[in-house]
Amino acid sequence: FKVALGNTWKENLTELSGGQRSLVALSLILSMLLFKPAPIYILDEVDAALDLSHTQNIGQMLRTHFTHSQFIVVSLKEGMFNNANVLFKTKFVDGVSTVTRFTQCQNGKIPKETTSKAKGPK
């Protein structure tokens, strides 16, 4: 498996940084998804090893290239948040789980908020 990053070819994936490995894996997965799309995808912190610019690029790519698919993405980075249509923020404070739903407008602002609470196990 060979990978080119700029003008440098890497012979082995172990030569890549964590962020570079994430980009290679995401590139491979997303190219397969373009070939044979599915209606829904679940991604769990795929941007954990990426810097902000790469996270924003992945978020923009998901939003623009996969308009007929739904993505459930777990992320702690704002680059993904800015490209989401709907956000769910979860908190667990004093034995109470709170889920807040935000609907994002086209301009990236988050005007609408809905909150629901549930008591955690005792």
PDB file of C-alpha atoms in Angstrom:
ATOM      1  CA  PHE A   1       0.000   0.000   0.000  1.00  0.00           C
ATOM      2  CA  LYS A   2       1.722   3.219  -1.166  1.00  0.00           C
ATOM      3  CA  VAL A   3       0.598   6.733  -0.307  1.00  0.00           C
ATOM      4  CA  ALA A   4       1.759  10.035  -1.792  1.00  0.00           C
ATOM      5  CA  LEU A   5       1.607  13.137   0.400  1.00  0.00           C
ATOM      6  CA  GLY A   6       2.724  16.060  -1.688  1.00  0.00           C
ATOM      7  CA  ASN A   7       5.934  14.979  -3.452  1.00  0.00           C
ATOM      8  CA  THR A   8       6.791  12.321  -0.865  1.00  0.00           C
ATOM      9  CA  TRP A   9       5.806   8.685  -1.310  1.00  0.00           C
ATOM     10  CA  LYS A  10       5.350   6.535   1.773  1.00  0.00           C
ATOM     11  CA  GLU A  11       5.899   2.791   1.396  1.00  0.00           C
ATOM     12  CA  ASN A  12       4.145   1.785   4.597  1.00  0.00           C
ATOM     13  CA  LEU A  13       1.243   3.184   6.615  1.00  0.00           C
ATOM     14  CA  THR A  14       3.411   3.080   9.751  1.00  0.00           C
ATOM     15  CA  GLU A  15       5.436   5.944   8.243  1.00  0.00           C
ATOM     16  CA  LEU A  16       2.379   8.209   8.441  1.00  0.00           C
ATOM     17  CA  SER A  17       1.293  10.344  11.379  1.00  0.00           C
ATOM     18  CA  GLY A  18      -2.051   9.676  13.069  1.00  0.00           C
ATOM     19  CA  GLY A  19      -3.705  12.519  11.166  1.00  0.00           C
ATOM     20  CA  GLN A  20      -2.272  11.333   7.849  1.00  0.00           C
ATOM     21  CA  ARG A  21      -3.521   7.789   8.511  1.00  0.00           C
ATOM     22  CA  SER A  22      -6.973   9.192   9.305  1.00  0.00           C
ATOM     23  CA  LEU A  23      -7.022  11.137   6.028  1.00  0.00           C
ATOM     24  CA  VAL A  24      -5.972   8.069   4.028  1.00  0.00           C
ATOM     25  CA  ALA A  25      -8.645   5.922   5.704  1.00  0.00           C
ATOM     26  CA  LEU A  26     -11.350   8.580   5.245  1.00  0.00           C
ATOM     27  CA  SER A  27     -10.355   9.089   1.599  1.00  0.00           C
ATOM     28  CA  LEU A  28     -10.674   5.381   0.930  1.00  0.00           C
ATOM     29  CA  ILE A  29     -14.002   5.078   2.776  1.00  0.00           C
ATOM     30  CA  LEU A  30     -15.547   8.205   1.226  1.00  0.00           C
ATOM     31  CA  SER A  31     -14.475   7.206  -2.293  1.00  0.00           C
ATOM     32  CA  MET A  32     -16.223   3.840  -1.814  1.00  0.00           C
ATOM     33  CA  LEU A  33     -19.312   5.662  -0.504  1.00  0.00           C
ATOM     34  CA  LEU A  34     -19.430   7.783  -3.657  1.00  0.00           C
ATOM     35  CA  PHE A  35     -19.269   4.607  -5.737  1.00  0.00           C
ATOM     36  CA  LYS A  36     -22.039   2.768  -3.852  1.00  0.00           C
ATOM     37  CA  PRO A  37     -23.946   5.165  -1.544  1.00  0.00           C
ATOM     38  CA  ALA A  38     -26.051   4.120   1.418  1.00  0.00           C
ATOM     39  CA  PRO A  39     -28.879   6.133   3.044  1.00  0.00           C
ATOM     40  CA  ILE A  40     -27.185   6.494   6.460  1.00  0.00           C
ATOM     41  CA  TYR A  41     -23.664   6.448   7.903  1.00  0.00           C
ATOM     42  CA  ILE A  42     -22.417   6.554  11.494  1.00  0.00           C
ATOM     43  CA  LEU A  43     -18.950   8.027  12.119  1.00  0.00           C
ATOM     44  CA  ASP A  44     -17.480   8.103  15.625  1.00  0.00           C
ATOM     45  CA  GLU A  45     -14.764  10.742  16.134  1.00  0.00           C
ATOM     46  CA  VAL A  46     -13.192  10.176  12.711  1.00  0.00           C
ATOM     47  CA  ASP A  47     -11.647  13.637  13.040  1.00  0.00           C
ATOM     48  CA  ALA A  48      -9.944  13.010  16.406  1.00  0.00           C
ATOM     49  CA  ALA A  49      -6.412  12.994  14.933  1.00  0.00           C
ATOM     50  CA  LEU A  50      -7.082  15.789  12.413  1.00  0.00           C
ATOM     51  CA  ASP A  51      -6.306  19.471  12.747  1.00  0.00           C
ATOM     52  CA  LEU A  52      -9.034  22.116  12.375  1.00  0.00           C
ATOM     53  CA  SER A  53      -8.533  22.741   8.635  1.00  0.00           C
ATOM     54  CA  HIS A  54      -8.776  19.040   7.752  1.00  0.00           C
ATOM     55  CA  THR A  55     -11.794  18.644  10.042  1.00  0.00           C
ATOM     56  CA  GLN A  56     -13.530  21.551   8.274  1.00  0.00           C
ATOM     57  CA  ASN A  57     -12.666  20.068   4.870  1.00  0.00           C
ATOM     58  CA  ILE A  58     -14.111  16.677   5.818  1.00  0.00           C
ATOM     59  CA  GLY A  59     -17.260  18.361   7.177  1.00  0.00           C
ATOM     60  CA  GLN A  60     -17.687  20.385   3.978  1.00  0.00           C
ATOM     61  CA  MET A  61     -17.102  17.291   1.862  1.00  0.00           C
ATOM     62  CA  LEU A  62     -19.767  15.333   3.732  1.00  0.00           C
ATOM     63  CA  ARG A  63     -22.220  18.202   3.355  1.00  0.00           C
ATOM     64  CA  THR A  64     -21.646  18.835  -0.368  1.00  0.00           C
ATOM     65  CA  HIS A  65     -20.872  15.388  -1.839  1.00  0.00           C
ATOM     66  CA  PHE A  66     -23.345  13.258   0.105  1.00  0.00           C
ATOM     67  CA  THR A  67     -26.561  15.275  -0.116  1.00  0.00           C
ATOM     68  CA  HIS A  68     -28.752  12.156  -0.425  1.00  0.00           C
ATOM     69  CA  SER A  69     -27.271  10.417   2.617  1.00  0.00           C
ATOM     70  CA  GLN A  70     -27.659  11.040   6.318  1.00  0.00           C
ATOM     71  CA  PHE A  71     -24.620  11.112   8.588  1.00  0.00           C
ATOM     72  CA  ILE A  72     -24.620  10.673  12.333  1.00  0.00           C
ATOM     73  CA  VAL A  73     -21.228  12.007  13.378  1.00  0.00           C
ATOM     74  CA  VAL A  74     -19.783  12.031  16.880  1.00  0.00           C
ATOM     75  CA  SER A  75     -17.210  14.831  17.047  1.00  0.00           C
ATOM     76  CA  LEU A  76     -15.699  17.203  19.554  1.00  0.00           C
ATOM     77  CA  LYS A  77     -14.463  19.654  16.920  1.00  0.00           C
ATOM     78  CA  GLU A  78     -16.139  22.796  15.655  1.00  0.00           C
ATOM     79  CA  GLY A  79     -15.154  22.096  12.042  1.00  0.00           C
ATOM     80  CA  MET A  80     -17.731  19.323  11.959  1.00  0.00           C
ATOM     81  CA  PHE A  81     -20.353  21.312  13.906  1.00  0.00           C
ATOM     82  CA  ASN A  82     -20.295  24.175  11.398  1.00  0.00           C
ATOM     83  CA  ASN A  83     -21.266  21.822   8.572  1.00  0.00           C
ATOM     84  CA  ALA A  84     -24.119  20.047  10.350  1.00  0.00           C
ATOM     85  CA  ASN A  85     -27.808  20.659   9.701  1.00  0.00           C
ATOM     86  CA  VAL A  86     -28.793  19.501  13.192  1.00  0.00           C
ATOM     87  CA  LEU A  87     -26.652  19.247  16.326  1.00  0.00           C
ATOM     88  CA  PHE A  88     -27.313  17.278  19.500  1.00  0.00           C
ATOM     89  CA  LYS A  89     -25.340  18.394  22.542  1.00  0.00           C
ATOM     90  CA  THR A  90     -25.327  15.973  25.479  1.00  0.00           C
ATOM     91  CA  LYS A  91     -24.323  16.635  29.093  1.00  0.00           C
ATOM     92  CA  PHE A  92     -24.434  14.543  32.257  1.00  0.00           C
ATOM     93  CA  VAL A  93     -24.520  16.719  35.394  1.00  0.00           C
ATOM     94  CA  ASP A  94     -25.557  15.643  38.896  1.00  0.00           C
ATOM     95  CA  GLY A  95     -27.147  12.386  37.733  1.00  0.00           C
ATOM     96  CA  VAL A  96     -29.186  14.063  34.987  1.00  0.00           C
ATOM     97  CA  SER A  97     -28.537  13.616  31.270  1.00  0.00           C
ATOM     98  CA  THR A  98     -29.461  16.600  29.140  1.00  0.00           C
ATOM     99  CA  VAL A  99     -29.805  16.446  25.358  1.00  0.00           C
ATOM    100  CA  THR A 100     -30.142  19.746  23.529  1.00  0.00           C
ATOM    101  CA  ARG A 101     -31.114  19.830  19.846  1.00  0.00           C
ATOM    102  CA  PHE A 102     -29.991  22.718  17.661  1.00  0.00           C
ATOM    103  CA  THR A 103     -31.234  23.293  14.113  1.00  0.00           C
ATOM    104  CA  GLN A 104     -28.708  25.169  12.024  1.00  0.00           C
ATOM    105  CA  CYS A 105     -29.664  27.676   9.314  1.00  0.00           C
ATOM    106  CA  GLN A 106     -28.026  27.951   5.896  1.00  0.00           C
ATOM    107  CA  ASN A 107     -25.810  30.810   7.116  1.00  0.00           C
ATOM    108  CA  GLY A 108     -24.261  28.627   9.840  1.00  0.00           C
ATOM    109  CA  LYS A 109     -26.108  30.252  12.751  1.00  0.00           C
ATOM    110  CA  ILE A 110     -27.950  28.144  15.301  1.00  0.00           C
ATOM    111  CA  PRO A 111     -31.297  29.868  16.078  1.00  0.00           C
ATOM    112  CA  LYS A 112     -33.520  27.098  17.426  1.00  0.00           C
ATOM    113  CA  GLU A 113     -32.982  25.044  20.588  1.00  0.00           C
ATOM    114  CA  THR A 114     -34.940  22.162  22.103  1.00  0.00           C
ATOM    115  CA  THR A 115     -33.901  20.580  25.414  1.00  0.00           C
ATOM    116  CA  SER A 116     -34.995  17.366  27.084  1.00  0.00           C
ATOM    117  CA  LYS A 117     -33.788  15.823  30.345  1.00  0.00           C
ATOM    118  CA  ALA A 118     -33.679  12.288  31.698  1.00  0.00           C
ATOM    119  CA  LYS A 119     -32.512  11.081  35.082  1.00  0.00           C
ATOM    120  CA  GLY A 120     -29.580   8.691  35.005  1.00  0.00           C
ATOM    121  CA  PRO A 121     -29.441   5.359  36.806  1.00  0.00           C
ATOM    122  CA  LYS A 122     -29.316   5.480  40.606  1.00  0.00           C
TER     123      LYS A 122
END
